[in-house]
Short mmCIF file of C-alpha atoms and ligand atoms in Angstrom, two decimals:
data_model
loop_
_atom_site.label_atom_id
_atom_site.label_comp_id
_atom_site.label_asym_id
_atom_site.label_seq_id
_atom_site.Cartn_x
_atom_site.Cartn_y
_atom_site.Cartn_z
CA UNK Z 1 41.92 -31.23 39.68
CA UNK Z 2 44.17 -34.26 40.54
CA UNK Z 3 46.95 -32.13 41.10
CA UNK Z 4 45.45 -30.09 43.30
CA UNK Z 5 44.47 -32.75 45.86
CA UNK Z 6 48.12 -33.28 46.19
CA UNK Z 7 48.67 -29.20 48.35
CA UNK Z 8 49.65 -29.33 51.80
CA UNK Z 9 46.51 -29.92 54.43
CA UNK Z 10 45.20 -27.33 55.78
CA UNK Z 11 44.01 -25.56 52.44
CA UNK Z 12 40.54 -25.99 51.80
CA UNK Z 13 39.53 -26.64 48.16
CA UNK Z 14 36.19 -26.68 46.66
CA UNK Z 15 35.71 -29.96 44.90
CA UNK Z 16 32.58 -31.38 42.97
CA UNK Z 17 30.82 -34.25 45.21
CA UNK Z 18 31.15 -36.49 42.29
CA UNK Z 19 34.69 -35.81 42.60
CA UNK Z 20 35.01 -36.40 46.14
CA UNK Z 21 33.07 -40.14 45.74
CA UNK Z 22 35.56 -41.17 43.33
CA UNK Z 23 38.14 -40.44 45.50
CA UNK Z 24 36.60 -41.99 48.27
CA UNK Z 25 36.30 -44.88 46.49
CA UNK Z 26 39.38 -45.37 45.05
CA UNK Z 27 42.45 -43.31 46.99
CA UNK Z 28 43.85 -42.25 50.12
CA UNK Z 29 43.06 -38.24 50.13
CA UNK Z 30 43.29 -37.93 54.19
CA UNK Z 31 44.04 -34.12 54.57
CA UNK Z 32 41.25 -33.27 52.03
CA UNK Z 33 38.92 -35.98 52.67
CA UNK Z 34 38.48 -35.45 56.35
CA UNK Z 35 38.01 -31.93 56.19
CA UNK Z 36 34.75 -32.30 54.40
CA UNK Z 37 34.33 -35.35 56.37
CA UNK Z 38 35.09 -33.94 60.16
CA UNK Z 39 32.35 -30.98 58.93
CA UNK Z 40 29.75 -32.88 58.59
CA UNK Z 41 29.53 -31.64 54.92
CA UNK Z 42 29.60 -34.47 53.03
CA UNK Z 43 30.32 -37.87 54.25
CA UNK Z 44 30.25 -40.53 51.32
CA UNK Z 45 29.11 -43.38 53.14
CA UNK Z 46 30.31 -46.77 51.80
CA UNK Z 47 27.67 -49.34 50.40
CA UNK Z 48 25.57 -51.46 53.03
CA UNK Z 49 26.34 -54.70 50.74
CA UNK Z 50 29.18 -55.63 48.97
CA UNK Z 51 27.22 -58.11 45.77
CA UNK Z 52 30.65 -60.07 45.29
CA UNK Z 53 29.54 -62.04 48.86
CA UNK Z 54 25.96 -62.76 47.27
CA UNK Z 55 28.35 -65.09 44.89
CA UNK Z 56 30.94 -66.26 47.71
CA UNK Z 57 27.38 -67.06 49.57
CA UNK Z 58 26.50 -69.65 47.50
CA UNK Z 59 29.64 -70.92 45.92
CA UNK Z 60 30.55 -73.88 48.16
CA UNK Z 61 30.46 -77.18 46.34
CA UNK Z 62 28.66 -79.85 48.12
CA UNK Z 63 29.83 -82.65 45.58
CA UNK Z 64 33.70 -81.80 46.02
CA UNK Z 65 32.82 -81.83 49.94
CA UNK Z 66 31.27 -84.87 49.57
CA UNK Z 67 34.59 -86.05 47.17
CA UNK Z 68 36.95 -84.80 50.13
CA UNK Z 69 35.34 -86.31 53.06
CA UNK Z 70 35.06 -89.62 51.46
CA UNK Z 71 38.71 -89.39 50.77
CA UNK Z 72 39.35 -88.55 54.29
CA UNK Z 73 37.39 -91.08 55.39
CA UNK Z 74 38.63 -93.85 53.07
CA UNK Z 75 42.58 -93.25 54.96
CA UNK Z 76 40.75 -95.45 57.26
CA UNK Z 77 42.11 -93.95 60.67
CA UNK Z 78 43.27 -90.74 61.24
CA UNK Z 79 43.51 -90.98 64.73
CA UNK Z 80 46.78 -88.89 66.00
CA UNK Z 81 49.34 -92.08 66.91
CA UNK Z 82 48.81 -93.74 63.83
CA UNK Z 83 51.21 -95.47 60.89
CA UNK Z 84 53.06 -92.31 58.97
CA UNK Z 85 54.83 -94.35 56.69
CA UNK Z 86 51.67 -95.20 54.82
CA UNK Z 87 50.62 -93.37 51.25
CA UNK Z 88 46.98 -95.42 52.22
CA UNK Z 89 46.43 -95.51 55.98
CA UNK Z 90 46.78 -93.62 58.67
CA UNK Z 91 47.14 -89.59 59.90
CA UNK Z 92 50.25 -89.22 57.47
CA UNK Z 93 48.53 -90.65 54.49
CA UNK Z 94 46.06 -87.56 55.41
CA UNK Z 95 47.97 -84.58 55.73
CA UNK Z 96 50.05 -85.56 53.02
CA UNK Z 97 46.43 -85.42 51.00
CA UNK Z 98 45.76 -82.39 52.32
CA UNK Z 99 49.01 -80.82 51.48
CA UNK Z 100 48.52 -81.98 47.90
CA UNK Z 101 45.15 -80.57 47.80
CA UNK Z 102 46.28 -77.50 48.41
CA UNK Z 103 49.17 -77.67 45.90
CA UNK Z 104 46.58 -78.14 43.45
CA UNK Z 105 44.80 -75.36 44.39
CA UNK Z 106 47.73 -73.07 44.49
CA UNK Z 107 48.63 -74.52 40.98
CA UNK Z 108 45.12 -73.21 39.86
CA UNK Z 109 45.69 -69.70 40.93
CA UNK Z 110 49.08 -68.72 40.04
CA UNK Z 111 50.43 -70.15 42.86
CA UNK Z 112 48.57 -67.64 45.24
CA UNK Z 113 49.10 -70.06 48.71
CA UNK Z 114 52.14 -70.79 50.69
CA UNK Z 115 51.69 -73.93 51.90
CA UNK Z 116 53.66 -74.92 55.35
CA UNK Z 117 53.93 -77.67 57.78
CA UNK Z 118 53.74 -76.26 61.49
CA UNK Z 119 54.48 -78.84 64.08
CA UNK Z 120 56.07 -80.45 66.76
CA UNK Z 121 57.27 -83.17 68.86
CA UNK Z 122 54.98 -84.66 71.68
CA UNK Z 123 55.52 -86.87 74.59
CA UNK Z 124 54.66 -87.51 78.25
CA UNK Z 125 50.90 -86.72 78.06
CA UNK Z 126 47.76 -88.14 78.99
CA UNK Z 127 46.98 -89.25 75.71
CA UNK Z 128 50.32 -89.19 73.90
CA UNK Z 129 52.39 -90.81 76.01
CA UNK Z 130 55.22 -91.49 73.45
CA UNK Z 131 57.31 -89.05 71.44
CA UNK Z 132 54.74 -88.43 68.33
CA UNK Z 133 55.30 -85.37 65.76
CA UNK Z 134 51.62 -83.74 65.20
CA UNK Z 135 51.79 -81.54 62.34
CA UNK Z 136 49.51 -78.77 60.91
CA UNK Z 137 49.42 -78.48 57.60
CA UNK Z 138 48.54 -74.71 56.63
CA UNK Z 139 47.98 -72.55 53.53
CA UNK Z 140 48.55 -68.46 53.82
CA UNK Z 141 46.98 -66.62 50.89
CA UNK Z 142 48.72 -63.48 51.21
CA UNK Z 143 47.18 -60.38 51.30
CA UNK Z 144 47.97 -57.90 48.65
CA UNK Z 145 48.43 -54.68 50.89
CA UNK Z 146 48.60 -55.99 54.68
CA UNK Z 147 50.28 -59.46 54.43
CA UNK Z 148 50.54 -59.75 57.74
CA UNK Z 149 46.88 -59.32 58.95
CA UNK Z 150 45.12 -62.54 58.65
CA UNK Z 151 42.04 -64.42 59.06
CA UNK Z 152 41.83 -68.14 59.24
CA UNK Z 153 39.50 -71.04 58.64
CA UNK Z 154 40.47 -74.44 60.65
CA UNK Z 155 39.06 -77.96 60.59
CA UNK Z 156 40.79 -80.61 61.84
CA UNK Z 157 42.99 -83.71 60.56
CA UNK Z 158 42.60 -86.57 63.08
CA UNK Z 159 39.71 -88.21 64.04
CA UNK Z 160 39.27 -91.15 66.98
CA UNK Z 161 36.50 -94.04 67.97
CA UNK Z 162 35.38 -95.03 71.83
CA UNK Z 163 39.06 -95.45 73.91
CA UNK Z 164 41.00 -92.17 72.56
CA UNK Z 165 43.78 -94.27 72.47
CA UNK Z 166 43.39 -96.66 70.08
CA UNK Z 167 45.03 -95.93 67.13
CA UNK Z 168 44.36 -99.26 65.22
CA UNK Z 169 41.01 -99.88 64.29
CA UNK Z 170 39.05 -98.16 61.66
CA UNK Z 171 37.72 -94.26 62.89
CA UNK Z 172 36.28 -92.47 59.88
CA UNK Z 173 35.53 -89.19 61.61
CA UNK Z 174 33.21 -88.57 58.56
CA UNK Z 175 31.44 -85.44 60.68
CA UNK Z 176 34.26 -85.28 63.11
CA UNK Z 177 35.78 -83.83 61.62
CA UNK Z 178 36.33 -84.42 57.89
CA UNK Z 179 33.13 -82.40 57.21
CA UNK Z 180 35.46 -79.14 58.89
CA UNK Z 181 38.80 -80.48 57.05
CA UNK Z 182 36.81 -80.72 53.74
CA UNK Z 183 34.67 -77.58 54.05
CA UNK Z 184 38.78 -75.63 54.76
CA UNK Z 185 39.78 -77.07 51.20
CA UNK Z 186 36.90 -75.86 49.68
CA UNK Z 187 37.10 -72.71 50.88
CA UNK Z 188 40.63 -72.37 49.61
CA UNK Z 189 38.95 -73.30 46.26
CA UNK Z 190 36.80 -70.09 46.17
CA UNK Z 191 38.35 -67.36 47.68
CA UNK Z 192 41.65 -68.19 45.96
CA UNK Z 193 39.48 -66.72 43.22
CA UNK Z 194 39.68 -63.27 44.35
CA UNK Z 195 42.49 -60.95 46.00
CA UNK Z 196 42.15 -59.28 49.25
CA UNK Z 197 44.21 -56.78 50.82
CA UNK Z 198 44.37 -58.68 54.14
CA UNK Z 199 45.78 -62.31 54.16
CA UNK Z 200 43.40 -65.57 54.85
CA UNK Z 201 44.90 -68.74 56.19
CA UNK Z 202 43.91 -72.31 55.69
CA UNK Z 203 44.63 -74.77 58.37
CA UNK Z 204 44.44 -78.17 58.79
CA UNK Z 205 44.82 -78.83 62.40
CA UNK Z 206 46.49 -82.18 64.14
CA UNK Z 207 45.96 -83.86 67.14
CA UNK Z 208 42.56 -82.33 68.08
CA UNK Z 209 41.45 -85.33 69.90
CA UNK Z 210 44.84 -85.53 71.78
CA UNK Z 211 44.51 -82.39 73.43
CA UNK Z 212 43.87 -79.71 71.13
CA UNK Z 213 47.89 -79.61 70.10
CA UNK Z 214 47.86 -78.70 66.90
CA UNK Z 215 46.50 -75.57 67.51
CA UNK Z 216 48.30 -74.98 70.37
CA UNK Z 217 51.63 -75.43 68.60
CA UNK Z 218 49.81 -72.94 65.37
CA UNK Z 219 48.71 -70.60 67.84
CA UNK Z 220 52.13 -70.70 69.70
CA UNK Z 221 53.89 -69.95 66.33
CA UNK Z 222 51.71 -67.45 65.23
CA UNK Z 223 52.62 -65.56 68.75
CA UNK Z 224 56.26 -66.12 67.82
CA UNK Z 225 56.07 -65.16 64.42
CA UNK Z 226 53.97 -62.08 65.34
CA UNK Z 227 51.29 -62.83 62.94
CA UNK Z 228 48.97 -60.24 63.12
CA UNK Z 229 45.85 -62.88 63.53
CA UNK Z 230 42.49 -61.36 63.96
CA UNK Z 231 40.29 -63.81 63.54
CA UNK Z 232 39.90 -67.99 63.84
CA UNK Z 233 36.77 -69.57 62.47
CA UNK Z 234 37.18 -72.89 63.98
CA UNK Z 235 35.05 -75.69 61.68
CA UNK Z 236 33.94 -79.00 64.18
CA UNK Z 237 31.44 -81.01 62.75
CA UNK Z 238 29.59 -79.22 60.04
CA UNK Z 239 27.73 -81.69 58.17
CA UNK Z 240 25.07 -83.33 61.05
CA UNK Z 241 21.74 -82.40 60.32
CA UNK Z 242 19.68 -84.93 62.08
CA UNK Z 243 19.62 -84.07 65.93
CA UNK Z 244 19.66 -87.36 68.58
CA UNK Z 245 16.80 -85.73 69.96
CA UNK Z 246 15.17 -86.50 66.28
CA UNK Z 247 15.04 -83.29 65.07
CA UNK Z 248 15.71 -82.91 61.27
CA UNK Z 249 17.55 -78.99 60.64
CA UNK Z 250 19.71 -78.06 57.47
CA UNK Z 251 19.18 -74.33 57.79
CA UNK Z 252 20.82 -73.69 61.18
CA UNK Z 253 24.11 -73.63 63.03
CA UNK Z 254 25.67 -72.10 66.26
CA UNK Z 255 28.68 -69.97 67.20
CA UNK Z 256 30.31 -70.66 70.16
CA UNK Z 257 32.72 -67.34 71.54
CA UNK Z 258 34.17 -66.85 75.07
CA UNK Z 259 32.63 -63.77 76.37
CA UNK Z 260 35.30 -63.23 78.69
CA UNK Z 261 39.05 -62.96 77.11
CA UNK Z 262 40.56 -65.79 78.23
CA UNK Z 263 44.06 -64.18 77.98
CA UNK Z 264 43.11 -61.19 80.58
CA UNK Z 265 45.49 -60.12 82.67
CA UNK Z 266 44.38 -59.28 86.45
CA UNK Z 267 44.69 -55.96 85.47
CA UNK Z 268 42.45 -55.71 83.09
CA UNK Z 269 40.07 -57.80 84.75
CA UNK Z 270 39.68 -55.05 87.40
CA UNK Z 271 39.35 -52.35 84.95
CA UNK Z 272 36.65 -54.34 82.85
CA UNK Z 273 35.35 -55.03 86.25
CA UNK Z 274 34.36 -51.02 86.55
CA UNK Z 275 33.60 -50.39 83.00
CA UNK Z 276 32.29 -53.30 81.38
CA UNK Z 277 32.92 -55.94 78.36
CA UNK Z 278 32.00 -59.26 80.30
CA UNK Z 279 29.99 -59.78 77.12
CA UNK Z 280 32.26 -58.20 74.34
CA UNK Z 281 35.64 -60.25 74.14
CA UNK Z 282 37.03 -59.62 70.59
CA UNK Z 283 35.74 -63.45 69.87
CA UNK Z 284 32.04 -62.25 70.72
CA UNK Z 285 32.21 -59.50 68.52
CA UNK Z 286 33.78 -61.65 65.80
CA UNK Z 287 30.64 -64.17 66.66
CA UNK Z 288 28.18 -61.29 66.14
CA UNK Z 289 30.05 -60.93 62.78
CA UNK Z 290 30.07 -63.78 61.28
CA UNK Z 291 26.05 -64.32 62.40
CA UNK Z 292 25.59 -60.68 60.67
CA UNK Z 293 27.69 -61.59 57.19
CA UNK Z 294 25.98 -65.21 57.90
CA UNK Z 295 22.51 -63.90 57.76
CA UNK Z 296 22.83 -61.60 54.60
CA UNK Z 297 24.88 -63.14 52.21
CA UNK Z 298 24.02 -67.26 52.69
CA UNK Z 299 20.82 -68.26 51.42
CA UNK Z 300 18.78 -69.99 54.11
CA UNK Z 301 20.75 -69.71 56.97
CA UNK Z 302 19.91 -69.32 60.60
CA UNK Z 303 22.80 -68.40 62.77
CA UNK Z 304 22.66 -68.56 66.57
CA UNK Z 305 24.95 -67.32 68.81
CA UNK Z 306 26.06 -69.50 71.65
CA UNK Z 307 27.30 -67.32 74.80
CA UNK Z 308 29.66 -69.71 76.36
CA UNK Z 309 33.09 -70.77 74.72
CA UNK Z 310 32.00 -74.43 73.45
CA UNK Z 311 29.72 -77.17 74.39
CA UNK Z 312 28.93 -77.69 78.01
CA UNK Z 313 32.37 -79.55 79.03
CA UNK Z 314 33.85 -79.99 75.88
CA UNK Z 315 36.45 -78.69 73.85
CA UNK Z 316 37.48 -77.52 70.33
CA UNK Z 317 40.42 -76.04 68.93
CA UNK Z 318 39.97 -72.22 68.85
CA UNK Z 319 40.20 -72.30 72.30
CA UNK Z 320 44.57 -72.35 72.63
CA UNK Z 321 43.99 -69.73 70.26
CA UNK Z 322 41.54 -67.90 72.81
CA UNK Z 323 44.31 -68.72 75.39
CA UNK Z 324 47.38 -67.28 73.18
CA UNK Z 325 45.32 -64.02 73.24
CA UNK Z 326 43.87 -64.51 69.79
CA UNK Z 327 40.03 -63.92 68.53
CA UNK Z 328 38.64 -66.98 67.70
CA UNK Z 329 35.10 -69.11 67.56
CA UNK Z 330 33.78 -72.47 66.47
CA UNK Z 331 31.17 -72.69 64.01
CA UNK Z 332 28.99 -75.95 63.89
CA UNK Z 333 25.91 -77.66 63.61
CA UNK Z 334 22.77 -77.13 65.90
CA UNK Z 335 22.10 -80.67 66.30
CA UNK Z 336 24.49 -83.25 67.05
CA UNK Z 337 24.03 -87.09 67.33
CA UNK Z 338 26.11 -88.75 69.84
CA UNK Z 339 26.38 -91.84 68.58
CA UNK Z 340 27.95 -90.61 65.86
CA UNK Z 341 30.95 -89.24 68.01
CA UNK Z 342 34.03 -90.86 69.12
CA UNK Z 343 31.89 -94.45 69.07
CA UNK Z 344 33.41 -97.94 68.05
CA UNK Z 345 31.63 -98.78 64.94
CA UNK Z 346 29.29 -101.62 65.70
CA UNK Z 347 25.53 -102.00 65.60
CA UNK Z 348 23.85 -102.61 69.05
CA UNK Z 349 20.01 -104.74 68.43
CA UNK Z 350 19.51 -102.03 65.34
CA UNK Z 351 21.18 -99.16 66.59
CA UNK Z 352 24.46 -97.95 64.54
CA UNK Z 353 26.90 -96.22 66.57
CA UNK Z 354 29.96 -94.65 64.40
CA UNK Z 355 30.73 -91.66 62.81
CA UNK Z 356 30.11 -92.92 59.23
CA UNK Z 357 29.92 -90.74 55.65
CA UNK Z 358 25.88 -91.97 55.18
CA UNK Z 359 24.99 -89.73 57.89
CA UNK Z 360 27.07 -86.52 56.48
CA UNK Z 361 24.92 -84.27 54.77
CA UNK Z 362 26.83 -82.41 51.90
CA UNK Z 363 24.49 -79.82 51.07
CA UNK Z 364 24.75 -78.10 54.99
CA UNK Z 365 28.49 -78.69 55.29
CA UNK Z 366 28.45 -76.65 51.89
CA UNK Z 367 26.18 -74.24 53.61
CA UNK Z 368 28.50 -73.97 56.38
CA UNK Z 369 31.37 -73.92 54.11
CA UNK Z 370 30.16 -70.26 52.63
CA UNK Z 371 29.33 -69.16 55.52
CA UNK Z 372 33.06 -69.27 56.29
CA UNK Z 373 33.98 -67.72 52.74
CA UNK Z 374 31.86 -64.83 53.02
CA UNK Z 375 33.17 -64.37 56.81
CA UNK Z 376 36.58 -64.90 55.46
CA UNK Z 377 36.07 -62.47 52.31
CA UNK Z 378 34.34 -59.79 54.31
CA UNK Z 379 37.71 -59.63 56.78
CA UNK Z 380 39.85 -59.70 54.17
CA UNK Z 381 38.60 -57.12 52.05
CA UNK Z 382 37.84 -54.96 55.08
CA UNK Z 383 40.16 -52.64 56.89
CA UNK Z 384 41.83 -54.11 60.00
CA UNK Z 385 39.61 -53.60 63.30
CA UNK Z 386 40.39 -50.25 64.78
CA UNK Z 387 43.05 -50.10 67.44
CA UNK Z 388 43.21 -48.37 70.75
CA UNK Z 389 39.81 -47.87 71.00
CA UNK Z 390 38.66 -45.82 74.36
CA UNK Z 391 35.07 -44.64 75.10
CA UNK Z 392 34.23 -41.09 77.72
CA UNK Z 393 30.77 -39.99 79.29
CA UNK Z 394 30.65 -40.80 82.93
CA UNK Z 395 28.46 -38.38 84.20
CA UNK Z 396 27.54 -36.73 80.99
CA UNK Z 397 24.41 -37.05 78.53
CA UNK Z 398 27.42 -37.81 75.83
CA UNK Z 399 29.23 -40.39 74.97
CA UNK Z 400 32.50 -39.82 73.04
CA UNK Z 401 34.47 -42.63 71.47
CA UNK Z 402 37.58 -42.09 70.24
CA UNK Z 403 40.46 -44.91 68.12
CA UNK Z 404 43.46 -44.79 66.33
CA UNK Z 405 43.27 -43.89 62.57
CA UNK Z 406 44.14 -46.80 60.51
CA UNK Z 407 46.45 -46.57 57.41
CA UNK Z 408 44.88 -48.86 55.26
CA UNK Z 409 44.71 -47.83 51.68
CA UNK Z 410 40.75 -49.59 51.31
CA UNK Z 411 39.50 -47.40 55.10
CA UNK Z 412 36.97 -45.20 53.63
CA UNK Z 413 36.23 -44.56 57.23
CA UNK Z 414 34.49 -45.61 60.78
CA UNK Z 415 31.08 -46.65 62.09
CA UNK Z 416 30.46 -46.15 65.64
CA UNK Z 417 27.47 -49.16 67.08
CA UNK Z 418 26.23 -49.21 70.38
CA UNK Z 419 23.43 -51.54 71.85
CA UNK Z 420 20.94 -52.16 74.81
CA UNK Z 421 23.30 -54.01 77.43
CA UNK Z 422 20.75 -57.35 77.31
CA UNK Z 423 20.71 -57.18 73.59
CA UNK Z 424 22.84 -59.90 71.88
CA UNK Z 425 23.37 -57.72 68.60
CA UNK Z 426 24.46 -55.08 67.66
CA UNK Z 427 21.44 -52.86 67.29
CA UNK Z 428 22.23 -49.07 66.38
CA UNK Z 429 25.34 -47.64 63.92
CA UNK Z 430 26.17 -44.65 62.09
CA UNK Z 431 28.76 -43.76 60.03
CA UNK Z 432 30.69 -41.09 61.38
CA UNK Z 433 33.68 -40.81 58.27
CA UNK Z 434 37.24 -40.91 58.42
CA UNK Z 435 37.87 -39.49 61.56
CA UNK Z 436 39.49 -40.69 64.86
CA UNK Z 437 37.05 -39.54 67.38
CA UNK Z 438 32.88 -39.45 67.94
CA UNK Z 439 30.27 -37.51 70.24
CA UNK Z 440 27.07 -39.43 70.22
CA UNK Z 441 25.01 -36.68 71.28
CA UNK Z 442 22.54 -37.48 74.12
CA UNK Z 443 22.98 -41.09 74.10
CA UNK Z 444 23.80 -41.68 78.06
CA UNK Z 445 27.25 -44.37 78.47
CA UNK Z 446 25.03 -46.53 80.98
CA UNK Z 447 22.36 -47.27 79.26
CA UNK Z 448 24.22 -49.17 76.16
CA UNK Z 449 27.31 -50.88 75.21
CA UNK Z 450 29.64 -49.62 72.61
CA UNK Z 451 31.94 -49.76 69.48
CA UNK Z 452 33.21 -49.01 66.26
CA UNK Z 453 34.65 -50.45 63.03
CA UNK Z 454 37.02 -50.18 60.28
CA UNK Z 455 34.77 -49.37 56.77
CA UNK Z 456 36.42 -49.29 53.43
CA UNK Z 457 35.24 -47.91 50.32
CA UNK Z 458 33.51 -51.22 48.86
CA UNK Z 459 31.00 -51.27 52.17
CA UNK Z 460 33.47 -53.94 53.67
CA UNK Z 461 33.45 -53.94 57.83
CA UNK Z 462 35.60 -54.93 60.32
CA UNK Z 463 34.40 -56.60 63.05
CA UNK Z 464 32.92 -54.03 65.98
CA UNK Z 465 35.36 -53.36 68.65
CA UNK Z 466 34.21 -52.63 72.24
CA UNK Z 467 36.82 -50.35 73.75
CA UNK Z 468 40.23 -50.98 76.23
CA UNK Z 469 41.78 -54.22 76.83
CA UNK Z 470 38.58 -56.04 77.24
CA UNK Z 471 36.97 -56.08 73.64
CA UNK Z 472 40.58 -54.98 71.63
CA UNK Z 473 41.39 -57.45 68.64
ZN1 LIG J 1 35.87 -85.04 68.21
#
C-alpha cells in the first residue's frame, strides 16, 4: 500500500478512507491526496481544536510573573539613559537579567533558544540627545521545519516617571511595562516545552519610551536579515485591572491593529481603493486571530478588538514593525489608570501617583501571558499564511478565490472565510482541502469580505488572509 502511493500523479488508486486519514495526518501525499480532495470525494477535514492549547491556555505562572516583575522593578530605574555599568541599577543591570533569564531557560530545554543582542547607537533626538546604545535583547526558538518563519512576543525593557528625561530617580514601570517584559519570559518558559515547525521569537525591547527604537532597530534587522516575520504580539501593560474610571475587570483585554497597512504603497492604495481591505490589513486579521485562539483556549477571557492602531494619540512598539511592512498588534488591558503611568512617585493629599508593583495584578498578566502562548503555539504549529492570494466575481453570482499552494510538510489543506462587510469577525468558513483554488457557489463578491488560511493536519490555522497587497502577510 505504501509503495504504491509513491507512482507518478496522474494514476488514480483506490485507497481505504482509513488509509487516506492517516496519511493526511501524518505525510505529504500531494498527487494522490488532492485527487480525492479536488473531487469532492473525500476531504479529511482537520480537527476544530487542537487539546495541547487547552494546556498552553492555562499554563502561565502568575507567581514567577509576580517573581520577574519585582525583579524588574527592584533595578530601580530602567529608564533608557541610565548607568550600564551597574550589576544593581539601571537599564543594563536589566537586560543583562533578562539575557540570563533566558539562558536559564535555554539551559532547561536543551538549549532550544538563541539568544542575541540587537542594537544600536543613538544620538541627536528629541529625547536622546547624546550618543546612547539601546539594545534588544531577543530569544529565537527555532522552528523545526521552517526556521525562518516566525512569530514573536515583545514587552519592553525600559520604563520612565513624569519628565521622559530623567534618568535618575527611581521609575519602577511595574505595569509599564515589566508586566509585558515578565509575561515574554514566561512565555519562553512554556512553549520551550514543545517543538513547532515554525520559529517563535522572544524579545525584550529597549528604548520604548524614547521613541519606540528598539523596535525600530529589531524591525529594521529583521528586514535586513529577511526574516520571514508574520506576526508581532506586542505586550504594554498587562497586569492593570482596576480602571481610573473605578471599574474593577480581570477577565478582559483589547487588541489594538491598524486597519490600513501602514507600509502601502500608492499603488496599492488605489487598487484597495476599488476592491476593498480598508478593514483587513494582515495586523487585523492577526487581531481577529488572536481574539478567536483567545476566546477558546483561555479560561475566562474576553477579548475585544480595538479598530484603530493604539490608544487615541499614543504609541507602542508594534507600530515600526507596522511601518517596516510587518503584521503586528498590541495586546493590553481594558482599563488603564493614569496615575499609574509615566508619574513621579509621590502622594498628592491621599492620592498615590506611580507605577508601583501593589497595583500589578499577577493573576491577569498570567491571563494575558497565555493568551500570547496559545497565539504563539497556534502560529507555530500552523502552516504559514497562504501567499498570493487573489479573489474573482465581479459581475457574477460566484466568487472564486484562488492562492499559492504552500509546501509545508504539516498543510493538510485550506479554509476559505468570508463575512458581512460591517461584521468584525470572521463569520462563515469551509474547508475546501488541499487545493489552490475555490468557487463559492452563489455567494455574490459585494455582499461580503473574503479569505482563506493555511490548515495542517492537527486542526492548526493560519491566520485568514484577505486577498492582493492589501490583506497579504
Ligand atoms: Zn509607557
Amino acid at each position: 500500500m505504501w509503495a504504491d502511493l509513491s507512482k507518478p500523479a496522474g494514476n488514480v488508486y483506490i485507497v481505504p478512507p482509513a488509509v487516506i486519514a492517516s496519511i493526511a495526518m501524518y505525510t505529504r501525499v500531494p498527487s494522490l491526496l488532492s485527487i480525492f480532495l479536488a473531487s469532492g470525494a473525500l476531504a479529511q477535514v482537520p480537527p476544530a481544536e487542537d487539546l495541547r492549547l487547552y494546556d498552553i491556555g492555562r499554563a502561565a505562572d502568575a507567581a514567577r510573573i509576580e517573581a520577574d516583575i519585582t525583579t524588574l522593578v527592584g533595578f530601580g530605574t530602567r529608564h533608557s539613559l541610565s548607568e550600564t555599568e551597574s550589576d544593581e541599577r539601571g537599564v543594563g543591570a536589566a537586560r543583562r537579567w533578562i539575557r540570563s533569564q533566558f539562558e536559564a531557560i535555554s539551559a532547561d530545554c536543551g538549549g532550544c533558544l538563541e539568544i542575541m543582542l540587537i542594537g544600536d547607537t543613538i544620538s541627536g533626538e528629541n529625547r536622546i540627545p547624546d550618543p546612547t546604545e539601546i539594545i534588544s535583547v531577543i530569544a529565537v526558538q527555532r522552528g523545526s521545519a521552517d526556521p525562518n518563519r516566525m512569530v514573536m512576543m515583545s514587552g519592553d525593557i525600559d520604563s520612565r516617571v513624569s519628565d521622559p528625561m530623567n534618568f535618575t530617580d527611581d521609575s519602577p514601570g511595574a505595569n509599564d511595562n515589566a508586566s509585558g517584559m515578565a509575561g515574554v519570559l514566561e512565555a519562553a518558559r512554556i512553549l520551550t516545552q514543545y517543538r513547532f515547525p515554525g520559529s517563535i521569537v522572544y524579545a525584550g525591547l529597549a528604548g520604548e519610551e524614547q521613541g519606540l527604537w528598539g523596535g525600530k532597530i529589531v524591525a529594521a534587522h529583521a528586514r535586513e536579515q529577511s526574516w520571514n516575520l508574520d506576526a508581532v504580539l506586542n505586550n504594554d501593560m498587562i497586569g492593570n485591572i482596576a480602571g481610573i474610571n473605578g471599574i474593577i475587570d480581570n477577565h478582559s483585554a483589547r487588541i489594538f491593529s491598524e486597519g490600513v497597512r501602514a507600509a502601502e504603497t500608492e499603488e496599492e492604495a488605489t487598487l484597495r481603493y476599488r476592491t476593498g481591505g480598508e478593514v483587513d490589513s494582515a495586523s487585523r486579521n492577526l487581531a481577529r486571530y488572536v481574539q478567536r485562539v483567545g476566546e477558546q483556549y483561555v479560561p475566562n477571557l474576553d477579548l475585544t478588538m480595538i479598530y484603530r492602531l493604539d490608544r487615541f494619540g499614543r504609541g507602542g512598539h508594534h507600530r515600526p514593525f507596522n511601518k517596516a511592512g510587518f503584521a503586528g498588534i498590541r495586546i493590553m488591558e481594558t482599563n488603564e489608570h493614569y496615575d499609574r503611568q509615566h508619574q513621579d512617585l509621590r502622594n498628592e493629599d491621599g492620592r498615590h501617583f506611580g507605577d508601583t508593583l501593589e497595583f500589578v495584578n499577577f493573576d491577569f498578566a498570567a491571563k494575558l501571558t497565555s493568551l500570547n502562548a496559545v497565539a504563539l503555539a497556534a502560529m507555530a504549529w500552523a502552516p504559514a499564511p497562504p501567499a498570493q492570494v487573489q479573489i474573482e466575481g465581479m459581475v457574477s453570482a460566484d466568487t472564486t478565490l484562488s492562492w499559492e499552494m504552500g509546501d509545508d510538510p504539516q498543510l493538510a489543506g485550506y479554509r476559505v472565510y468570508w463575512r458581512p462587510t460591517t461584521a468584525a469577525q470572521w463569520t462563515h468558513g469551509r474547508y475546501v482541502g488541499k487545493v489552490d483554488h475555490f468557487m463559492l457557489e452563489n455567494i455574490v463578491i459585494d455582499n461580503y469580505f473574503f479569505g482563506v488560511a493555511s490548515v495542517a493536519a492537527d486542526g492548526n490555522e493560519s491566520p485568514v488572509v484577505f486577498p492582493g497587497p492589501a490583506g497579504a502577510f
